[in-house]
Amino acid sequence: MPDLYPPVEPRRSGMLEVGDGQLVHWEESGNPDGKPVVFLHGGPGGRIAPAQRRHFDPDAYRIVLFDQRGCGRSTPGVHEPGVDLSTNTTWHLVADMERLREHLGIDRWQLFGGSWGATLALAYAQRHPDRVTDIVLRGVFTSSEAELDWLYRGGAASIHPDAWHAFLAPIPKAAREDPLAAYRALIDDPDPDVRARAALAWSGWEAALCELVPTEGLAEQYADPRFAVPFTRVALHYFGNRSWLSDDQLIAEAGKLAGIPGVIVQGRYDLVCPPVTAWRLHQAWPDSELVMLPVAGHAVGERGVLAALTAATDRFRPAPR
């Protein structure tokens, strides 16, 4: 990946108690005296990965990654039967970020997030603007009703009717009016085969929308039950509760970001997070710059996305001492 910095290994890592019986896995890499940045993974229900460290100059940045509650190496994992999700909400994650910041002795940090990670970055920044130096977002998602309608109530079906047909397949015909509600019932079914089939169909729908030109690597990741089951369960838990946000809240309250510079990188043909949301956020956030990529969808590895993100983190990189 030539548009990323070379691979870098964590200097240290740990498990942070955040309450409610939850342990959040975190890691640090790069320069311990560098500018702090926190990477917010997507999903909800995703996990951190080594390539995510490579968006940042390791000589200039103190790079913090963490697995959100129940995800990746955080415990208890949402893939475990019977795990309660009642204390896994947007605002619990925001509070976890504050605990992590304090635990690491960081005063202010850059936020970097794509897709669901952008939602979490905006929620955190609007609640704790004094703790944010700058923000880099990709493929903006704000968990609004219009975005959920587009994704899960037939909007994107006009672009991918075949994938939409496969998405609806696990749902009884009488329950297809509200696929979100139907999938929540399926993912909580006592039969593990029903849960697995639903998770793979849900995950496959997102995979179909992610790339302009599908690649085997992404499709294989989304077809792996070890990824699909927790990814689907957490996503349905969040979207079924509108992510504990009032409709359009993150756009309506974008004025709270005044004085915080930011870069929004958006694919023109992003079918998961259509560009209208990034455009509306840019209009409401006075200190943002919108980078609209002419030939890109939602996936981070698509044409021009990595280069634009690296350019953004370089722009906010501190000058050499």
PDB file of C-alpha atoms in Angstrom:
ATOM      1  CA  MET A   1       0.000   0.000   0.000  1.00  0.00           C
ATOM      2  CA  PRO A   2       2.179   2.867  -1.229  1.00  0.00           C
ATOM      3  CA  ASP A   3      -0.107   5.607   0.102  1.00  0.00           C
ATOM      4  CA  LEU A   4       0.385   4.469   3.692  1.00  0.00           C
ATOM      5  CA  TYR A   5       3.358   4.826   6.021  1.00  0.00           C
ATOM      6  CA  PRO A   6       5.500   1.687   6.570  1.00  0.00           C
ATOM      7  CA  PRO A   7       4.238  -0.943   9.040  1.00  0.00           C
ATOM      8  CA  VAL A   8       4.815  -0.103  12.679  1.00  0.00           C
ATOM      9  CA  GLU A   9       4.435  -2.345  15.727  1.00  0.00           C
ATOM     10  CA  PRO A  10       2.766  -1.291  18.998  1.00  0.00           C
ATOM     11  CA  ARG A  11       5.078  -0.019  21.705  1.00  0.00           C
ATOM     12  CA  ARG A  12       2.654  -1.018  24.426  1.00  0.00           C
ATOM     13  CA  SER A  13      -0.897  -2.252  24.889  1.00  0.00           C
ATOM     14  CA  GLY A  14      -3.316  -3.104  27.643  1.00  0.00           C
ATOM     15  CA  MET A  15      -6.834  -3.759  28.848  1.00  0.00           C
ATOM     16  CA  LEU A  16      -8.660  -0.839  30.479  1.00  0.00           C
ATOM     17  CA  GLU A  17     -11.541  -1.367  32.909  1.00  0.00           C
ATOM     18  CA  VAL A  18     -14.328   0.988  31.850  1.00  0.00           C
ATOM     19  CA  GLY A  19     -17.127  -0.234  34.122  1.00  0.00           C
ATOM     20  CA  ASP A  20     -20.120  -2.512  33.590  1.00  0.00           C
ATOM     21  CA  GLY A  21     -17.783  -5.515  33.620  1.00  0.00           C
ATOM     22  CA  GLN A  22     -16.169  -4.313  30.380  1.00  0.00           C
ATOM     23  CA  LEU A  23     -12.463  -4.380  29.504  1.00  0.00           C
ATOM     24  CA  VAL A  24     -11.385  -2.324  26.483  1.00  0.00           C
ATOM     25  CA  HIS A  25      -8.290  -3.388  24.577  1.00  0.00           C
ATOM     26  CA  TRP A  26      -5.971  -0.541  23.492  1.00  0.00           C
ATOM     27  CA  GLU A  27      -2.564  -0.149  21.914  1.00  0.00           C
ATOM     28  CA  GLU A  28      -0.021   2.622  21.271  1.00  0.00           C
ATOM     29  CA  SER A  29       2.540   2.984  18.516  1.00  0.00           C
ATOM     30  CA  GLY A  30       4.676   5.688  16.959  1.00  0.00           C
ATOM     31  CA  ASN A  31       6.425   8.483  18.819  1.00  0.00           C
ATOM     32  CA  PRO A  32       5.615   8.528  22.564  1.00  0.00           C
ATOM     33  CA  ASP A  33       6.250  12.277  22.542  1.00  0.00           C
ATOM     34  CA  GLY A  34       4.371  12.875  19.307  1.00  0.00           C
ATOM     35  CA  LYS A  35       0.987  14.420  18.620  1.00  0.00           C
ATOM     36  CA  PRO A  36      -1.748  12.142  20.030  1.00  0.00           C
ATOM     37  CA  VAL A  37      -4.291  10.701  17.608  1.00  0.00           C
ATOM     38  CA  VAL A  38      -7.003   8.118  18.256  1.00  0.00           C
ATOM     39  CA  PHE A  39      -8.253   5.847  15.478  1.00  0.00           C
ATOM     40  CA  LEU A  40     -11.971   4.968  15.662  1.00  0.00           C
ATOM     41  CA  HIS A  41     -12.842   1.769  13.822  1.00  0.00           C
ATOM     42  CA  GLY A  42     -16.049   1.215  11.899  1.00  0.00           C
ATOM     43  CA  GLY A  43     -19.035  -1.047  12.235  1.00  0.00           C
ATOM     44  CA  PRO A  44     -20.417  -0.642  14.758  1.00  0.00           C
ATOM     45  CA  GLY A  45     -19.017  -4.037  15.531  1.00  0.00           C
ATOM     46  CA  GLY A  46     -15.699  -3.811  13.683  1.00  0.00           C
ATOM     47  CA  ARG A  47     -12.217  -4.112  15.154  1.00  0.00           C
ATOM     48  CA  ILE A  48      -8.749  -2.619  14.908  1.00  0.00           C
ATOM     49  CA  ALA A  49      -6.138  -3.879  12.454  1.00  0.00           C
ATOM     50  CA  PRO A  50      -2.394  -3.259  11.918  1.00  0.00           C
ATOM     51  CA  ALA A  51      -2.895  -1.282   8.690  1.00  0.00           C
ATOM     52  CA  GLN A  52      -4.831   1.373  10.605  1.00  0.00           C
ATOM     53  CA  ARG A  53      -1.613   2.521  12.303  1.00  0.00           C
ATOM     54  CA  ARG A  54      -0.181   3.357   8.898  1.00  0.00           C
ATOM     55  CA  HIS A  55      -2.342   6.422   8.228  1.00  0.00           C
ATOM     56  CA  PHE A  56       0.016   8.410  10.461  1.00  0.00           C
ATOM     57  CA  ASP A  57       3.680   9.416  10.356  1.00  0.00           C
ATOM     58  CA  PRO A  58       5.090   7.327  13.236  1.00  0.00           C
ATOM     59  CA  ASP A  59       7.866   9.849  13.829  1.00  0.00           C
ATOM     60  CA  ALA A  60       5.348  12.627  14.401  1.00  0.00           C
ATOM     61  CA  TYR A  61       2.272  10.948  15.910  1.00  0.00           C
ATOM     62  CA  ARG A  62       1.515   9.087  19.121  1.00  0.00           C
ATOM     63  CA  ILE A  63      -0.935   6.606  17.582  1.00  0.00           C
ATOM     64  CA  VAL A  64      -3.708   5.151  19.769  1.00  0.00           C
ATOM     65  CA  LEU A  65      -6.030   2.382  18.590  1.00  0.00           C
ATOM     66  CA  PHE A  66      -8.703   0.608  20.640  1.00  0.00           C
ATOM     67  CA  ASP A  67     -11.362  -2.045  20.156  1.00  0.00           C
ATOM     68  CA  GLN A  68     -14.764  -0.634  21.061  1.00  0.00           C
ATOM     69  CA  ARG A  69     -16.823  -2.414  23.723  1.00  0.00           C
ATOM     70  CA  GLY A  70     -17.396  -6.061  22.910  1.00  0.00           C
ATOM     71  CA  CYS A  71     -15.315  -5.880  19.714  1.00  0.00           C
ATOM     72  CA  GLY A  72     -11.965  -7.344  18.708  1.00  0.00           C
ATOM     73  CA  ARG A  73      -9.954  -8.173  21.810  1.00  0.00           C
ATOM     74  CA  SER A  74     -12.187  -6.204  24.195  1.00  0.00           C
ATOM     75  CA  THR A  75     -14.149  -8.390  26.624  1.00  0.00           C
ATOM     76  CA  PRO A  76     -16.695  -9.782  27.037  1.00  0.00           C
ATOM     77  CA  GLY A  77     -16.926 -10.286  23.281  1.00  0.00           C
ATOM     78  CA  VAL A  78     -20.318  -9.833  21.665  1.00  0.00           C
ATOM     79  CA  HIS A  79     -19.818 -13.141  19.834  1.00  0.00           C
ATOM     80  CA  GLU A  80     -20.177 -14.980  23.139  1.00  0.00           C
ATOM     81  CA  PRO A  81     -23.710 -16.372  23.738  1.00  0.00           C
ATOM     82  CA  GLY A  82     -25.825 -14.408  26.182  1.00  0.00           C
ATOM     83  CA  VAL A  83     -23.617 -11.299  26.328  1.00  0.00           C
ATOM     84  CA  ASP A  84     -25.739  -8.342  27.430  1.00  0.00           C
ATOM     85  CA  LEU A  85     -25.553  -5.296  25.151  1.00  0.00           C
ATOM     86  CA  SER A  86     -27.568  -2.927  27.355  1.00  0.00           C
ATOM     87  CA  THR A  87     -24.413  -1.088  28.427  1.00  0.00           C
ATOM     88  CA  ASN A  88     -23.020  -0.900  24.892  1.00  0.00           C
ATOM     89  CA  THR A  89     -24.239   2.416  23.464  1.00  0.00           C
ATOM     90  CA  THR A  90     -22.806   5.436  21.662  1.00  0.00           C
ATOM     91  CA  TRP A  91     -22.515   7.340  24.914  1.00  0.00           C
ATOM     92  CA  HIS A  92     -20.820   4.445  26.695  1.00  0.00           C
ATOM     93  CA  LEU A  93     -18.224   4.486  23.892  1.00  0.00           C
ATOM     94  CA  VAL A  94     -17.770   8.248  24.243  1.00  0.00           C
ATOM     95  CA  ALA A  95     -17.216   7.781  27.985  1.00  0.00           C
ATOM     96  CA  ASP A  96     -14.755   4.952  27.273  1.00  0.00           C
ATOM     97  CA  MET A  97     -12.749   7.300  25.051  1.00  0.00           C
ATOM     98  CA  GLU A  98     -12.533   9.825  27.871  1.00  0.00           C
ATOM     99  CA  ARG A  99     -11.370   7.143  30.304  1.00  0.00           C
ATOM    100  CA  LEU A 100      -8.751   6.003  27.809  1.00  0.00           C
ATOM    101  CA  ARG A 101      -7.550   9.551  27.182  1.00  0.00           C
ATOM    102  CA  GLU A 102      -7.160  10.144  30.905  1.00  0.00           C
ATOM    103  CA  HIS A 103      -5.533   6.723  31.433  1.00  0.00           C
ATOM    104  CA  LEU A 104      -2.906   7.543  28.807  1.00  0.00           C
ATOM    105  CA  GLY A 105      -2.284  11.032  30.194  1.00  0.00           C
ATOM    106  CA  ILE A 106      -3.359  12.765  26.976  1.00  0.00           C
ATOM    107  CA  ASP A 107      -4.680  16.317  27.182  1.00  0.00           C
ATOM    108  CA  ARG A 108      -6.035  16.697  23.623  1.00  0.00           C
ATOM    109  CA  TRP A 109      -5.970  14.432  20.596  1.00  0.00           C
ATOM    110  CA  GLN A 110      -6.813  14.193  16.928  1.00  0.00           C
ATOM    111  CA  LEU A 111      -9.849  12.089  16.002  1.00  0.00           C
ATOM    112  CA  PHE A 112      -9.682   9.839  12.927  1.00  0.00           C
ATOM    113  CA  GLY A 113     -12.697   7.774  11.921  1.00  0.00           C
ATOM    114  CA  GLY A 114     -14.523   6.381   8.922  1.00  0.00           C
ATOM    115  CA  SER A 115     -18.140   5.264   8.466  1.00  0.00           C
ATOM    116  CA  TRP A 116     -19.373   4.345  11.986  1.00  0.00           C
ATOM    117  CA  GLY A 117     -16.028   5.673  13.247  1.00  0.00           C
ATOM    118  CA  ALA A 118     -17.066   9.063  11.844  1.00  0.00           C
ATOM    119  CA  THR A 119     -20.327   8.867  13.830  1.00  0.00           C
ATOM    120  CA  LEU A 120     -18.401   8.181  17.019  1.00  0.00           C
ATOM    121  CA  ALA A 121     -15.855  10.921  16.284  1.00  0.00           C
ATOM    122  CA  LEU A 122     -18.623  13.498  15.816  1.00  0.00           C
ATOM    123  CA  ALA A 123     -20.482  12.385  18.944  1.00  0.00           C
ATOM    124  CA  TYR A 124     -17.297  12.598  21.016  1.00  0.00           C
ATOM    125  CA  ALA A 125     -16.184  15.942  19.564  1.00  0.00           C
ATOM    126  CA  GLN A 126     -19.569  17.543  20.123  1.00  0.00           C
ATOM    127  CA  ARG A 127     -19.584  16.433  23.757  1.00  0.00           C
ATOM    128  CA  HIS A 128     -15.865  17.143  24.427  1.00  0.00           C
ATOM    129  CA  PRO A 129     -14.741  19.808  21.942  1.00  0.00           C
ATOM    130  CA  ASP A 130     -12.060  21.057  24.323  1.00  0.00           C
ATOM    131  CA  ARG A 131     -10.305  17.680  24.069  1.00  0.00           C
ATOM    132  CA  VAL A 132     -10.025  17.670  20.271  1.00  0.00           C
ATOM    133  CA  THR A 133      -7.213  19.225  18.223  1.00  0.00           C
ATOM    134  CA  ASP A 134      -8.496  18.326  14.745  1.00  0.00           C
ATOM    135  CA  ILE A 135     -10.586  15.684  12.977  1.00  0.00           C
ATOM    136  CA  VAL A 136     -10.147  13.492   9.898  1.00  0.00           C
ATOM    137  CA  LEU A 137     -13.271  11.688   8.654  1.00  0.00           C
ATOM    138  CA  ARG A 138     -13.925   9.264   5.811  1.00  0.00           C
ATOM    139  CA  GLY A 139     -17.242   8.108   4.364  1.00  0.00           C
ATOM    140  CA  VAL A 140     -19.405  10.097   6.758  1.00  0.00           C
ATOM    141  CA  PHE A 141     -22.260   8.315   8.514  1.00  0.00           C
ATOM    142  CA  THR A 142     -24.415   9.997  11.183  1.00  0.00           C
ATOM    143  CA  SER A 143     -26.989   7.249  11.898  1.00  0.00           C
ATOM    144  CA  SER A 144     -29.908   9.395  10.769  1.00  0.00           C
ATOM    145  CA  GLU A 145     -33.255   7.894   9.797  1.00  0.00           C
ATOM    146  CA  ALA A 146     -32.682   8.867   6.161  1.00  0.00           C
ATOM    147  CA  GLU A 147     -29.364   6.982   6.098  1.00  0.00           C
ATOM    148  CA  LEU A 148     -30.950   3.885   7.672  1.00  0.00           C
ATOM    149  CA  ASP A 149     -33.828   4.045   5.171  1.00  0.00           C
ATOM    150  CA  TRP A 150     -31.323   4.182   2.316  1.00  0.00           C
ATOM    151  CA  LEU A 151     -29.335   1.210   3.591  1.00  0.00           C
ATOM    152  CA  TYR A 152     -31.941  -1.069   5.117  1.00  0.00           C
ATOM    153  CA  ARG A 153     -35.385  -0.068   3.873  1.00  0.00           C
ATOM    154  CA  GLY A 154     -34.908  -0.274   0.145  1.00  0.00           C
ATOM    155  CA  GLY A 155     -33.093   2.883  -0.982  1.00  0.00           C
ATOM    156  CA  ALA A 156     -29.890   1.236  -2.151  1.00  0.00           C
ATOM    157  CA  ALA A 157     -31.888  -1.656  -3.587  1.00  0.00           C
ATOM    158  CA  SER A 158     -32.387   0.389  -6.741  1.00  0.00           C
ATOM    159  CA  ILE A 159     -28.620   0.159  -7.370  1.00  0.00           C
ATOM    160  CA  HIS A 160     -28.070  -3.458  -6.276  1.00  0.00           C
ATOM    161  CA  PRO A 161     -31.398  -5.279  -6.724  1.00  0.00           C
ATOM    162  CA  ASP A 162     -29.735  -8.697  -6.846  1.00  0.00           C
ATOM    163  CA  ALA A 163     -27.859  -8.145  -3.573  1.00  0.00           C
ATOM    164  CA  TRP A 164     -31.040  -6.717  -2.019  1.00  0.00           C
ATOM    165  CA  HIS A 165     -32.894  -9.904  -2.992  1.00  0.00           C
ATOM    166  CA  ALA A 166     -30.226 -11.936  -1.157  1.00  0.00           C
ATOM    167  CA  PHE A 167     -30.468  -9.570   1.837  1.00  0.00           C
ATOM    168  CA  LEU A 168     -34.213 -10.157   2.128  1.00  0.00           C
ATOM    169  CA  ALA A 169     -33.961 -13.929   1.668  1.00  0.00           C
ATOM    170  CA  PRO A 170     -33.666 -14.889   5.392  1.00  0.00           C
ATOM    171  CA  ILE A 171     -36.688 -12.727   6.324  1.00  0.00           C
ATOM    172  CA  PRO A 172     -40.206 -14.224   6.199  1.00  0.00           C
ATOM    173  CA  LYS A 173     -42.202 -12.428   3.513  1.00  0.00           C
ATOM    174  CA  ALA A 174     -44.697 -11.090   6.053  1.00  0.00           C
ATOM    175  CA  ALA A 175     -41.886  -9.313   7.950  1.00  0.00           C
ATOM    176  CA  ARG A 176     -40.109  -7.619   5.041  1.00  0.00           C
ATOM    177  CA  GLU A 177     -41.770  -4.228   5.497  1.00  0.00           C
ATOM    178  CA  ASP A 178     -39.190  -3.400   8.190  1.00  0.00           C
ATOM    179  CA  PRO A 179     -35.989  -5.397   7.555  1.00  0.00           C
ATOM    180  CA  LEU A 180     -34.223  -3.839  10.553  1.00  0.00           C
ATOM    181  CA  ALA A 181     -36.825  -5.167  12.988  1.00  0.00           C
ATOM    182  CA  ALA A 182     -36.898  -8.531  11.233  1.00  0.00           C
ATOM    183  CA  TYR A 183     -33.123  -8.925  11.374  1.00  0.00           C
ATOM    184  CA  ARG A 184     -33.050  -8.076  15.071  1.00  0.00           C
ATOM    185  CA  ALA A 185     -35.363 -11.023  15.687  1.00  0.00           C
ATOM    186  CA  LEU A 186     -33.249 -13.298  13.507  1.00  0.00           C
ATOM    187  CA  ILE A 187     -29.922 -12.405  15.128  1.00  0.00           C
ATOM    188  CA  ASP A 188     -31.419 -13.162  18.570  1.00  0.00           C
ATOM    189  CA  ASP A 189     -32.981 -16.458  17.484  1.00  0.00           C
ATOM    190  CA  PRO A 190     -32.073 -19.381  19.787  1.00  0.00           C
ATOM    191  CA  ASP A 191     -31.085 -21.480  16.760  1.00  0.00           C
ATOM    192  CA  PRO A 192     -27.385 -20.816  15.943  1.00  0.00           C
ATOM    193  CA  ASP A 193     -27.963 -21.748  12.291  1.00  0.00           C
ATOM    194  CA  VAL A 194     -30.647 -19.066  11.979  1.00  0.00           C
ATOM    195  CA  ARG A 195     -28.320 -16.503  13.576  1.00  0.00           C
ATOM    196  CA  ALA A 196     -25.420 -17.439  11.306  1.00  0.00           C
ATOM    197  CA  ARG A 197     -27.517 -17.330   8.133  1.00  0.00           C
ATOM    198  CA  ALA A 198     -28.884 -13.910   9.067  1.00  0.00           C
ATOM    199  CA  ALA A 199     -25.445 -12.555   9.925  1.00  0.00           C
ATOM    200  CA  LEU A 200     -23.926 -13.703   6.649  1.00  0.00           C
ATOM    201  CA  ALA A 201     -26.787 -12.178   4.639  1.00  0.00           C
ATOM    202  CA  TRP A 202     -26.549  -8.875   6.524  1.00  0.00           C
ATOM    203  CA  SER A 203     -22.788  -8.756   6.156  1.00  0.00           C
ATOM    204  CA  GLY A 204     -23.002  -9.743   2.490  1.00  0.00           C
ATOM    205  CA  TRP A 205     -25.319  -6.825   1.760  1.00  0.00           C
ATOM    206  CA  GLU A 206     -22.817  -4.351   3.160  1.00  0.00           C
ATOM    207  CA  ALA A 207     -19.972  -6.017   1.263  1.00  0.00           C
ATOM    208  CA  ALA A 208     -21.943  -5.658  -1.972  1.00  0.00           C
ATOM    209  CA  LEU A 209     -22.265  -1.898  -1.444  1.00  0.00           C
ATOM    210  CA  CYS A 210     -18.724  -1.150  -0.246  1.00  0.00           C
ATOM    211  CA  GLU A 211     -16.732  -1.188  -3.470  1.00  0.00           C
ATOM    212  CA  LEU A 212     -17.300   0.157  -6.952  1.00  0.00           C
ATOM    213  CA  VAL A 213     -15.575  -2.955  -8.289  1.00  0.00           C
ATOM    214  CA  PRO A 214     -15.901  -5.913  -5.887  1.00  0.00           C
ATOM    215  CA  THR A 215     -12.704  -7.649  -4.766  1.00  0.00           C
ATOM    216  CA  GLU A 216     -12.319 -11.134  -3.343  1.00  0.00           C
ATOM    217  CA  GLY A 217     -10.514  -9.971  -0.219  1.00  0.00           C
ATOM    218  CA  LEU A 218     -13.358  -7.827   1.088  1.00  0.00           C
ATOM    219  CA  ALA A 219     -16.015 -10.382   0.166  1.00  0.00           C
ATOM    220  CA  GLU A 220     -14.083 -13.102   2.006  1.00  0.00           C
ATOM    221  CA  GLN A 221     -13.787 -10.970   5.141  1.00  0.00           C
ATOM    222  CA  TYR A 222     -17.507 -10.229   5.240  1.00  0.00           C
ATOM    223  CA  ALA A 223     -18.347 -13.903   4.546  1.00  0.00           C
ATOM    224  CA  ASP A 224     -16.360 -15.105   7.576  1.00  0.00           C
ATOM    225  CA  PRO A 225     -18.821 -15.934  10.418  1.00  0.00           C
ATOM    226  CA  ARG A 226     -16.194 -14.888  12.982  1.00  0.00           C
ATOM    227  CA  PHE A 227     -16.518 -11.371  11.549  1.00  0.00           C
ATOM    228  CA  ALA A 228     -20.138 -11.421  10.391  1.00  0.00           C
ATOM    229  CA  VAL A 229     -21.868 -12.526  13.610  1.00  0.00           C
ATOM    230  CA  PRO A 230     -20.507  -9.856  16.016  1.00  0.00           C
ATOM    231  CA  PHE A 231     -20.597  -7.229  13.257  1.00  0.00           C
ATOM    232  CA  THR A 232     -24.276  -7.904  12.589  1.00  0.00           C
ATOM    233  CA  ARG A 233     -25.322  -8.205  16.217  1.00  0.00           C
ATOM    234  CA  VAL A 234     -23.762  -4.910  17.277  1.00  0.00           C
ATOM    235  CA  ALA A 235     -24.941  -3.064  14.169  1.00  0.00           C
ATOM    236  CA  LEU A 236     -28.541  -4.165  14.721  1.00  0.00           C
ATOM    237  CA  HIS A 237     -28.342  -3.238  18.392  1.00  0.00           C
ATOM    238  CA  TYR A 238     -27.181   0.279  17.498  1.00  0.00           C
ATOM    239  CA  PHE A 239     -29.367   0.926  14.481  1.00  0.00           C
ATOM    240  CA  GLY A 240     -32.437  -0.502  16.196  1.00  0.00           C
ATOM    241  CA  ASN A 241     -31.914   2.170  18.857  1.00  0.00           C
ATOM    242  CA  ARG A 242     -30.988   4.941  16.366  1.00  0.00           C
ATOM    243  CA  SER A 243     -27.554   4.897  17.991  1.00  0.00           C
ATOM    244  CA  TRP A 244     -29.035   6.782  20.972  1.00  0.00           C
ATOM    245  CA  LEU A 245     -29.095   9.978  18.926  1.00  0.00           C
ATOM    246  CA  SER A 246     -32.042  12.158  17.998  1.00  0.00           C
ATOM    247  CA  ASP A 247     -32.658  12.213  14.267  1.00  0.00           C
ATOM    248  CA  ASP A 248     -30.052  14.317  12.450  1.00  0.00           C
ATOM    249  CA  GLN A 249     -28.504  15.291  15.806  1.00  0.00           C
ATOM    250  CA  LEU A 250     -24.888  15.223  14.631  1.00  0.00           C
ATOM    251  CA  ILE A 251     -25.579  17.596  11.729  1.00  0.00           C
ATOM    252  CA  ALA A 252     -27.815  19.883  13.807  1.00  0.00           C
ATOM    253  CA  GLU A 253     -25.124  20.218  16.490  1.00  0.00           C
ATOM    254  CA  ALA A 254     -22.144  20.563  14.146  1.00  0.00           C
ATOM    255  CA  GLY A 255     -21.806  24.188  15.230  1.00  0.00           C
ATOM    256  CA  LYS A 256     -20.225  22.828  18.426  1.00  0.00           C
ATOM    257  CA  LEU A 257     -17.204  21.964  16.266  1.00  0.00           C
ATOM    258  CA  ALA A 258     -16.489  25.623  15.513  1.00  0.00           C
ATOM    259  CA  GLY A 259     -12.783  26.259  15.926  1.00  0.00           C
ATOM    260  CA  ILE A 260     -11.832  22.621  15.338  1.00  0.00           C
ATOM    261  CA  PRO A 261     -10.264  22.147  11.896  1.00  0.00           C
ATOM    262  CA  GLY A 262     -11.140  19.027   9.974  1.00  0.00           C
ATOM    263  CA  VAL A 263     -10.902  17.189   6.673  1.00  0.00           C
ATOM    264  CA  ILE A 264     -13.759  15.083   5.293  1.00  0.00           C
ATOM    265  CA  VAL A 265     -12.719  12.524   2.645  1.00  0.00           C
ATOM    266  CA  GLN A 266     -15.704  11.234   0.694  1.00  0.00           C
ATOM    267  CA  GLY A 267     -16.123   8.917  -2.287  1.00  0.00           C
ATOM    268  CA  ARG A 268     -18.473  10.339  -4.913  1.00  0.00           C
ATOM    269  CA  TYR A 269     -20.000   6.872  -5.456  1.00  0.00           C
ATOM    270  CA  ASP A 270     -20.182   5.726  -1.838  1.00  0.00           C
ATOM    271  CA  LEU A 271     -23.332   3.582  -1.628  1.00  0.00           C
ATOM    272  CA  VAL A 272     -22.990   2.815   2.085  1.00  0.00           C
ATOM    273  CA  CYS A 273     -22.663   6.468   3.113  1.00  0.00           C
ATOM    274  CA  PRO A 274     -23.947   8.607   0.220  1.00  0.00           C
ATOM    275  CA  PRO A 275     -22.114  11.934  -0.281  1.00  0.00           C
ATOM    276  CA  VAL A 276     -25.099  14.080   0.710  1.00  0.00           C
ATOM    277  CA  THR A 277     -24.314  13.473   4.388  1.00  0.00           C
ATOM    278  CA  ALA A 278     -20.699  14.603   4.025  1.00  0.00           C
ATOM    279  CA  TRP A 279     -21.881  17.645   2.092  1.00  0.00           C
ATOM    280  CA  ARG A 280     -24.424  18.591   4.773  1.00  0.00           C
ATOM    281  CA  LEU A 281     -21.835  18.148   7.528  1.00  0.00           C
ATOM    282  CA  HIS A 282     -19.358  20.313   5.633  1.00  0.00           C
ATOM    283  CA  GLN A 283     -21.980  23.064   5.265  1.00  0.00           C
ATOM    284  CA  ALA A 284     -22.767  22.947   8.995  1.00  0.00           C
ATOM    285  CA  TRP A 285     -19.149  22.691  10.228  1.00  0.00           C
ATOM    286  CA  PRO A 286     -17.431  26.011   9.520  1.00  0.00           C
ATOM    287  CA  ASP A 287     -13.850  24.802   9.867  1.00  0.00           C
ATOM    288  CA  SER A 288     -14.067  21.710   7.681  1.00  0.00           C
ATOM    289  CA  GLU A 289     -12.655  20.967   4.235  1.00  0.00           C
ATOM    290  CA  LEU A 290     -14.484  18.492   2.008  1.00  0.00           C
ATOM    291  CA  VAL A 291     -12.352  16.330  -0.310  1.00  0.00           C
ATOM    292  CA  MET A 292     -14.749  14.688  -2.786  1.00  0.00           C
ATOM    293  CA  LEU A 293     -13.016  11.864  -4.651  1.00  0.00           C
ATOM    294  CA  PRO A 294     -14.411  11.522  -8.181  1.00  0.00           C
ATOM    295  CA  VAL A 295     -13.932   7.754  -8.653  1.00  0.00           C
ATOM    296  CA  ALA A 296     -14.331   6.067  -5.271  1.00  0.00           C
ATOM    297  CA  GLY A 297     -16.941   4.260  -3.233  1.00  0.00           C
ATOM    298  CA  HIS A 298     -16.937   3.411   0.461  1.00  0.00           C
ATOM    299  CA  ALA A 299     -13.957   1.093   0.895  1.00  0.00           C
ATOM    300  CA  VAL A 300     -10.807   2.638   2.330  1.00  0.00           C
ATOM    301  CA  GLY A 301      -8.627   0.936  -0.277  1.00  0.00           C
ATOM    302  CA  GLU A 302     -10.363   2.452  -3.296  1.00  0.00           C
ATOM    303  CA  ARG A 303      -8.807   4.891  -5.743  1.00  0.00           C
ATOM    304  CA  GLY A 304      -7.390   7.956  -4.056  1.00  0.00           C
ATOM    305  CA  VAL A 305      -8.824   7.315  -0.585  1.00  0.00           C
ATOM    306  CA  LEU A 306      -5.618   6.332   1.198  1.00  0.00           C
ATOM    307  CA  ALA A 307      -3.643   9.161  -0.416  1.00  0.00           C
ATOM    308  CA  ALA A 308      -6.273  11.710   0.636  1.00  0.00           C
ATOM    309  CA  LEU A 309      -6.327  10.420   4.213  1.00  0.00           C
ATOM    310  CA  THR A 310      -2.542  10.449   4.502  1.00  0.00           C
ATOM    311  CA  ALA A 311      -2.474  13.977   3.086  1.00  0.00           C
ATOM    312  CA  ALA A 312      -4.967  14.994   5.773  1.00  0.00           C
ATOM    313  CA  THR A 313      -2.957  13.541   8.661  1.00  0.00           C
ATOM    314  CA  ASP A 314       0.215  15.075   7.195  1.00  0.00           C
ATOM    315  CA  ARG A 315      -1.546  18.428   7.071  1.00  0.00           C
ATOM    316  CA  PHE A 316      -2.167  18.256  10.832  1.00  0.00           C
ATOM    317  CA  ARG A 317       1.237  16.748  11.571  1.00  0.00           C
ATOM    318  CA  PRO A 318       3.321  18.894  13.926  1.00  0.00           C
ATOM    319  CA  ALA A 319       6.385  20.620  12.523  1.00  0.00           C
ATOM    320  CA  PRO A 320       9.719  18.907  13.313  1.00  0.00           C
ATOM    321  CA  ARG A 321      11.408  20.217  16.422  1.00  0.00           C
TER     322      ARG A 321
END
